[in-house]
Amino acid sequence: MSSIIDVIQPFAIGGLSGMLATAVIQPIDTVKVRIQLINESKHLSATPESTNPFDVARSIRAKEGIPAFYKGLDSALLRQATYATARLGIYKTIVDDIKKKHQKTEISLWEKSYASIIAGFLGSLIGNPMDLILVRFQSDGLLPPEQRRNYKNAIDALIRITREEGLLTLWRGSSPTVLRAIAVNLGTLMPYDEVKDRLNQITGNKTETTGKRLAASAVSGVVGSVMCLPFDNIKTKLQRMKAGPDGKMPYKNLLDCFLKVRDF
């Protein structure tokens, strides 16, 4: 029984921690998505909207109300229930397996990188459908009323996307999603463990204290954000895009999107 709990525990902790974090940062994430999309369209407008995060937040509150900051929260929670559960659980499982196999308490930077890449790759593929739905919820307010998708909830979005656009649409933008997830894992999970290990060496005490965890979290949060943002920007644009009057999508693939975003 204890062995089953040991296997399930990292997945459960990963999913629950991801869902809790999402519930806290959802408004900030909504502002981030709006900034990415405003930047995409500002070259088409004679009076482009500000991309200052405080201006964007004020605009959302004035035009759509406070609930708009939490639009798509159900899909965000479902995303974490799949993506974070898989990502953190797989990472911890791989790390523990390496330690057990080689009978050591600490693993190398390369081994942490390997675990991060595998966990990010698999977790992102599992979580991409809910990630796409979340982006559409957060960006719907930028579309003209007649073009809005107006999904009722995450399940309604899942059903409608599958019926109207095809099942594989749920994995649109999966390439930058995978690259983003790998960057997130390399920039958060690996530095988090590495900073804790370094602090343990400096202090000569391997006990995990709150201070060590906070320091490691701060460093990994900054590094992860810087590494993943370019991929996150492209992912948002690919997942939100709609066909134009001519029936063509604005972006053909990841590279095409990158080149066009670079020129904005």
Short mmCIF file of C-alpha atoms in Angstrom, two decimals:
data_model
loop_
_atom_site.label_atom_id
_atom_site.label_comp_id
_atom_site.label_asym_id
_atom_site.label_seq_id
_atom_site.Cartn_x
_atom_site.Cartn_y
_atom_site.Cartn_z
CA MET A 1 0.00 0.00 0.00
CA SER A 2 2.78 2.41 0.91
CA SER A 3 4.48 1.81 -2.46
CA ILE A 4 1.27 2.84 -4.29
CA ILE A 5 1.05 6.01 -2.20
CA ASP A 6 4.71 6.78 -2.94
CA VAL A 7 3.98 6.56 -6.69
CA ILE A 8 0.78 8.64 -6.56
CA GLN A 9 2.01 11.28 -4.10
CA PRO A 10 4.23 13.37 -6.44
CA PHE A 11 1.46 13.46 -9.07
CA ALA A 12 -1.19 14.49 -6.51
CA ILE A 13 1.03 17.16 -4.95
CA GLY A 14 1.98 18.49 -8.39
CA GLY A 15 -1.63 18.76 -9.53
CA LEU A 16 -2.95 20.34 -6.34
CA SER A 17 -0.09 22.86 -6.08
CA GLY A 18 -0.56 23.79 -9.74
CA MET A 19 -4.30 24.32 -9.28
CA LEU A 20 -3.77 26.46 -6.18
CA ALA A 21 -1.17 28.60 -7.95
CA THR A 22 -3.49 29.04 -10.95
CA ALA A 23 -6.37 30.21 -8.74
CA VAL A 24 -4.07 32.93 -7.36
CA ILE A 25 -2.39 34.12 -10.59
CA GLN A 26 -5.31 33.78 -13.02
CA PRO A 27 -5.91 37.59 -13.23
CA ILE A 28 -2.22 38.20 -13.97
CA ASP A 29 -2.22 35.46 -16.61
CA THR A 30 -5.27 37.02 -18.27
CA VAL A 31 -3.50 40.40 -18.45
CA LYS A 32 -0.42 38.68 -19.92
CA VAL A 33 -2.45 37.02 -22.69
CA ARG A 34 -4.20 40.31 -23.53
CA ILE A 35 -0.84 42.10 -23.79
CA GLN A 36 0.46 39.45 -26.19
CA LEU A 37 -2.59 39.80 -28.43
CA ILE A 38 -2.76 43.61 -28.28
CA ASN A 39 0.87 43.67 -29.39
CA GLU A 40 -0.09 41.41 -32.30
CA SER A 41 -2.75 43.79 -33.63
CA LYS A 42 -1.40 47.22 -32.70
CA HIS A 43 0.37 47.67 -36.05
CA LEU A 44 -3.05 47.39 -37.75
CA SER A 45 -4.67 50.13 -35.69
CA ALA A 46 -4.30 53.89 -36.04
CA THR A 47 -4.82 54.22 -32.28
CA PRO A 48 -3.28 51.08 -30.75
CA GLU A 49 -4.14 50.15 -27.18
CA SER A 50 -1.51 50.46 -24.47
CA THR A 51 0.41 47.31 -23.55
CA ASN A 52 1.25 48.63 -20.10
CA PRO A 53 -0.02 45.89 -17.74
CA PHE A 54 -1.73 48.38 -15.43
CA ASP A 55 -3.50 50.05 -18.37
CA VAL A 56 -4.59 46.66 -19.70
CA ALA A 57 -5.92 45.64 -16.28
CA ARG A 58 -7.86 48.92 -15.96
CA SER A 59 -9.30 48.44 -19.45
CA ILE A 60 -10.47 44.90 -18.67
CA ARG A 61 -12.09 46.03 -15.44
CA ALA A 62 -13.81 49.02 -17.08
CA LYS A 63 -15.10 47.22 -20.19
CA GLU A 64 -15.78 43.70 -18.94
CA GLY A 65 -15.82 43.83 -15.16
CA ILE A 66 -13.87 41.97 -12.47
CA PRO A 67 -15.21 38.50 -13.51
CA ALA A 68 -13.34 38.86 -16.83
CA PHE A 69 -10.06 38.37 -14.98
CA TYR A 70 -11.24 34.90 -14.02
CA LYS A 71 -12.77 33.95 -17.36
CA GLY A 72 -11.71 30.41 -18.23
CA LEU A 73 -10.76 29.56 -14.64
CA ASP A 74 -12.38 26.13 -14.95
CA SER A 75 -10.26 25.30 -18.00
CA ALA A 76 -7.18 26.71 -16.23
CA LEU A 77 -7.81 24.40 -13.26
CA LEU A 78 -8.41 21.43 -15.56
CA ARG A 79 -5.20 22.30 -17.39
CA GLN A 80 -3.26 22.16 -14.14
CA ALA A 81 -5.06 18.97 -13.12
CA THR A 82 -3.63 17.38 -16.27
CA TYR A 83 -0.47 19.33 -17.14
CA ALA A 84 0.94 20.08 -13.68
CA THR A 85 -0.01 16.65 -12.36
CA ALA A 86 1.86 14.97 -15.20
CA ARG A 87 4.78 17.43 -15.38
CA LEU A 88 5.69 17.51 -11.71
CA GLY A 89 4.80 13.89 -11.08
CA ILE A 90 6.90 12.58 -13.97
CA TYR A 91 9.84 14.82 -12.98
CA LYS A 92 9.82 13.62 -9.37
CA THR A 93 9.40 10.00 -10.46
CA ILE A 94 12.39 10.19 -12.84
CA VAL A 95 14.56 11.94 -10.23
CA ASP A 96 13.69 9.39 -7.54
CA ASP A 97 14.36 6.54 -9.98
CA ILE A 98 17.81 7.93 -10.83
CA LYS A 99 18.66 8.30 -7.14
CA LYS A 100 17.50 4.76 -6.38
CA LYS A 101 19.23 3.23 -9.39
CA HIS A 102 22.60 4.83 -8.65
CA GLN A 103 22.16 4.77 -4.85
CA LYS A 104 22.79 8.48 -4.27
CA THR A 105 21.00 11.32 -2.51
CA GLU A 106 21.81 14.05 -5.06
CA ILE A 107 21.80 13.97 -8.87
CA SER A 108 23.85 15.93 -11.38
CA LEU A 109 22.78 19.02 -13.28
CA TRP A 110 22.63 16.94 -16.47
CA GLU A 111 20.34 14.38 -14.85
CA LYS A 112 18.03 17.15 -13.62
CA SER A 113 17.97 18.59 -17.14
CA TYR A 114 17.10 15.19 -18.60
CA ALA A 115 14.23 14.72 -16.11
CA SER A 116 12.97 18.26 -16.79
CA ILE A 117 12.90 17.81 -20.58
CA ILE A 118 11.07 14.45 -20.48
CA ALA A 119 8.53 15.70 -17.93
CA GLY A 120 7.93 18.95 -19.82
CA PHE A 121 7.45 17.18 -23.14
CA LEU A 122 4.95 14.61 -21.87
CA GLY A 123 3.09 17.04 -19.59
CA SER A 124 2.58 19.62 -22.34
CA LEU A 125 1.07 17.09 -24.75
CA ILE A 126 -1.39 16.00 -22.07
CA GLY A 127 -2.30 19.57 -21.09
CA ASN A 128 -2.45 21.25 -24.53
CA PRO A 129 -6.25 20.89 -25.10
CA MET A 130 -7.12 22.72 -21.88
CA ASP A 131 -4.36 25.26 -22.51
CA LEU A 132 -5.88 26.10 -25.91
CA ILE A 133 -9.34 26.47 -24.36
CA LEU A 134 -7.95 28.76 -21.64
CA VAL A 135 -6.29 31.06 -24.20
CA ARG A 136 -9.55 31.32 -26.14
CA PHE A 137 -11.49 32.24 -23.00
CA GLN A 138 -8.95 34.90 -22.06
CA SER A 139 -8.76 36.42 -25.54
CA ASP A 140 -12.47 36.36 -26.46
CA GLY A 141 -13.03 39.86 -25.09
CA LEU A 142 -10.66 41.34 -27.70
CA LEU A 143 -12.78 40.09 -30.61
CA PRO A 144 -15.75 42.04 -32.05
CA PRO A 145 -19.01 40.80 -30.43
CA GLU A 146 -20.10 39.03 -33.62
CA GLN A 147 -16.83 37.07 -33.80
CA ARG A 148 -16.64 35.94 -30.19
CA ARG A 149 -16.81 32.23 -29.53
CA ASN A 150 -18.77 32.68 -26.27
CA TYR A 151 -18.04 29.26 -24.83
CA LYS A 152 -20.22 28.54 -21.78
CA ASN A 153 -17.55 26.59 -19.90
CA ALA A 154 -14.56 24.31 -20.47
CA ILE A 155 -16.66 21.26 -21.35
CA ASP A 156 -18.78 23.26 -23.81
CA ALA A 157 -15.58 24.57 -25.41
CA LEU A 158 -14.15 21.05 -25.65
CA ILE A 159 -17.29 19.74 -27.35
CA ARG A 160 -17.68 22.69 -29.73
CA ILE A 161 -14.03 22.77 -30.81
CA THR A 162 -14.10 19.04 -31.52
CA ARG A 163 -17.38 19.31 -33.44
CA GLU A 164 -16.72 22.58 -35.32
CA GLU A 165 -12.97 22.42 -35.97
CA GLY A 166 -11.96 18.78 -35.53
CA LEU A 167 -10.34 16.81 -32.72
CA LEU A 168 -6.76 17.65 -33.73
CA THR A 169 -7.48 21.38 -33.26
CA LEU A 170 -7.16 20.72 -29.53
CA TRP A 171 -3.45 20.20 -30.14
CA ARG A 172 -3.02 23.36 -32.25
CA GLY A 173 0.06 25.20 -31.03
CA SER A 174 1.44 22.03 -29.47
CA SER A 175 4.94 22.67 -30.88
CA PRO A 176 5.48 25.95 -28.99
CA THR A 177 3.58 24.44 -26.04
CA VAL A 178 6.09 21.59 -25.88
CA LEU A 179 9.04 23.99 -26.24
CA ARG A 180 7.51 26.27 -23.62
CA ALA A 181 7.01 23.37 -21.21
CA ILE A 182 10.60 22.20 -21.70
CA ALA A 183 11.80 25.76 -21.10
CA VAL A 184 9.59 26.05 -18.00
CA ASN A 185 10.90 22.80 -16.58
CA LEU A 186 14.52 23.62 -17.38
CA GLY A 187 14.01 27.09 -15.93
CA THR A 188 12.06 26.13 -12.80
CA LEU A 189 12.39 22.52 -11.68
CA MET A 190 16.11 22.20 -12.39
CA PRO A 191 17.13 25.59 -10.85
CA TYR A 192 14.80 24.96 -7.87
CA ASP A 193 16.58 21.72 -6.98
CA GLU A 194 19.99 23.13 -7.87
CA VAL A 195 19.60 26.24 -5.67
CA LYS A 196 18.47 24.09 -2.74
CA ASP A 197 21.47 21.77 -3.21
CA ARG A 198 23.85 24.74 -3.35
CA LEU A 199 22.32 26.28 -0.22
CA ASN A 200 22.67 22.94 1.55
CA GLN A 201 26.37 22.87 0.63
CA ILE A 202 26.91 26.48 1.72
CA THR A 203 25.13 26.05 5.06
CA GLY A 204 26.40 22.54 5.68
CA ASN A 205 22.86 21.56 6.58
CA LYS A 206 20.73 19.38 4.31
CA THR A 207 17.50 20.13 6.16
CA GLU A 208 14.98 21.82 3.86
CA THR A 209 13.89 25.04 5.54
CA THR A 210 11.20 27.52 4.48
CA GLY A 211 13.91 30.06 3.70
CA LYS A 212 15.68 27.70 1.32
CA ARG A 213 12.44 26.83 -0.45
CA LEU A 214 11.50 30.50 -0.85
CA ALA A 215 14.94 31.41 -2.21
CA ALA A 216 14.89 28.49 -4.63
CA SER A 217 11.33 29.36 -5.73
CA ALA A 218 12.24 33.01 -6.37
CA VAL A 219 15.25 32.14 -8.51
CA SER A 220 13.47 29.40 -10.46
CA GLY A 221 10.42 31.61 -11.03
CA VAL A 222 12.46 34.39 -12.64
CA VAL A 223 14.61 32.04 -14.73
CA GLY A 224 11.61 30.02 -15.89
CA SER A 225 9.61 33.11 -16.92
CA VAL A 226 12.46 34.56 -18.97
CA MET A 227 13.11 31.25 -20.73
CA CYS A 228 9.52 30.37 -21.59
CA LEU A 229 8.00 33.75 -22.54
CA PRO A 230 8.96 33.74 -26.27
CA PHE A 231 7.39 30.29 -26.72
CA ASP A 232 4.38 31.32 -24.62
CA ASN A 233 3.82 34.35 -26.86
CA ILE A 234 3.83 32.24 -30.03
CA LYS A 235 1.65 29.57 -28.41
CA THR A 236 -0.99 32.15 -27.50
CA LYS A 237 -1.17 33.51 -31.05
CA LEU A 238 -1.40 30.07 -32.67
CA GLN A 239 -4.07 28.80 -30.30
CA ARG A 240 -6.24 31.90 -30.54
CA MET A 241 -6.05 32.51 -34.31
CA LYS A 242 -9.12 32.42 -36.55
CA ALA A 243 -9.34 32.11 -40.33
CA GLY A 244 -9.61 35.41 -42.23
CA PRO A 245 -12.24 36.34 -44.85
CA ASP A 246 -10.19 34.44 -47.43
CA GLY A 247 -10.33 31.28 -45.31
CA LYS A 248 -6.60 31.37 -44.56
CA MET A 249 -5.08 31.27 -41.09
CA PRO A 250 -2.78 34.21 -40.17
CA TYR A 251 0.07 31.83 -39.29
CA LYS A 252 1.14 28.66 -41.09
CA ASN A 253 3.29 27.17 -38.35
CA LEU A 254 5.60 27.95 -35.45
CA LEU A 255 8.39 29.39 -37.62
CA ASP A 256 6.01 31.55 -39.67
CA CYS A 257 4.49 32.91 -36.46
CA PHE A 258 7.93 33.64 -35.01
CA LEU A 259 9.03 35.56 -38.11
CA LYS A 260 5.84 37.62 -38.21
CA VAL A 261 5.90 38.36 -34.47
CA ARG A 262 9.52 39.48 -34.80
CA ASP A 263 8.41 42.11 -37.33
CA PHE A 264 5.58 43.53 -35.19
#
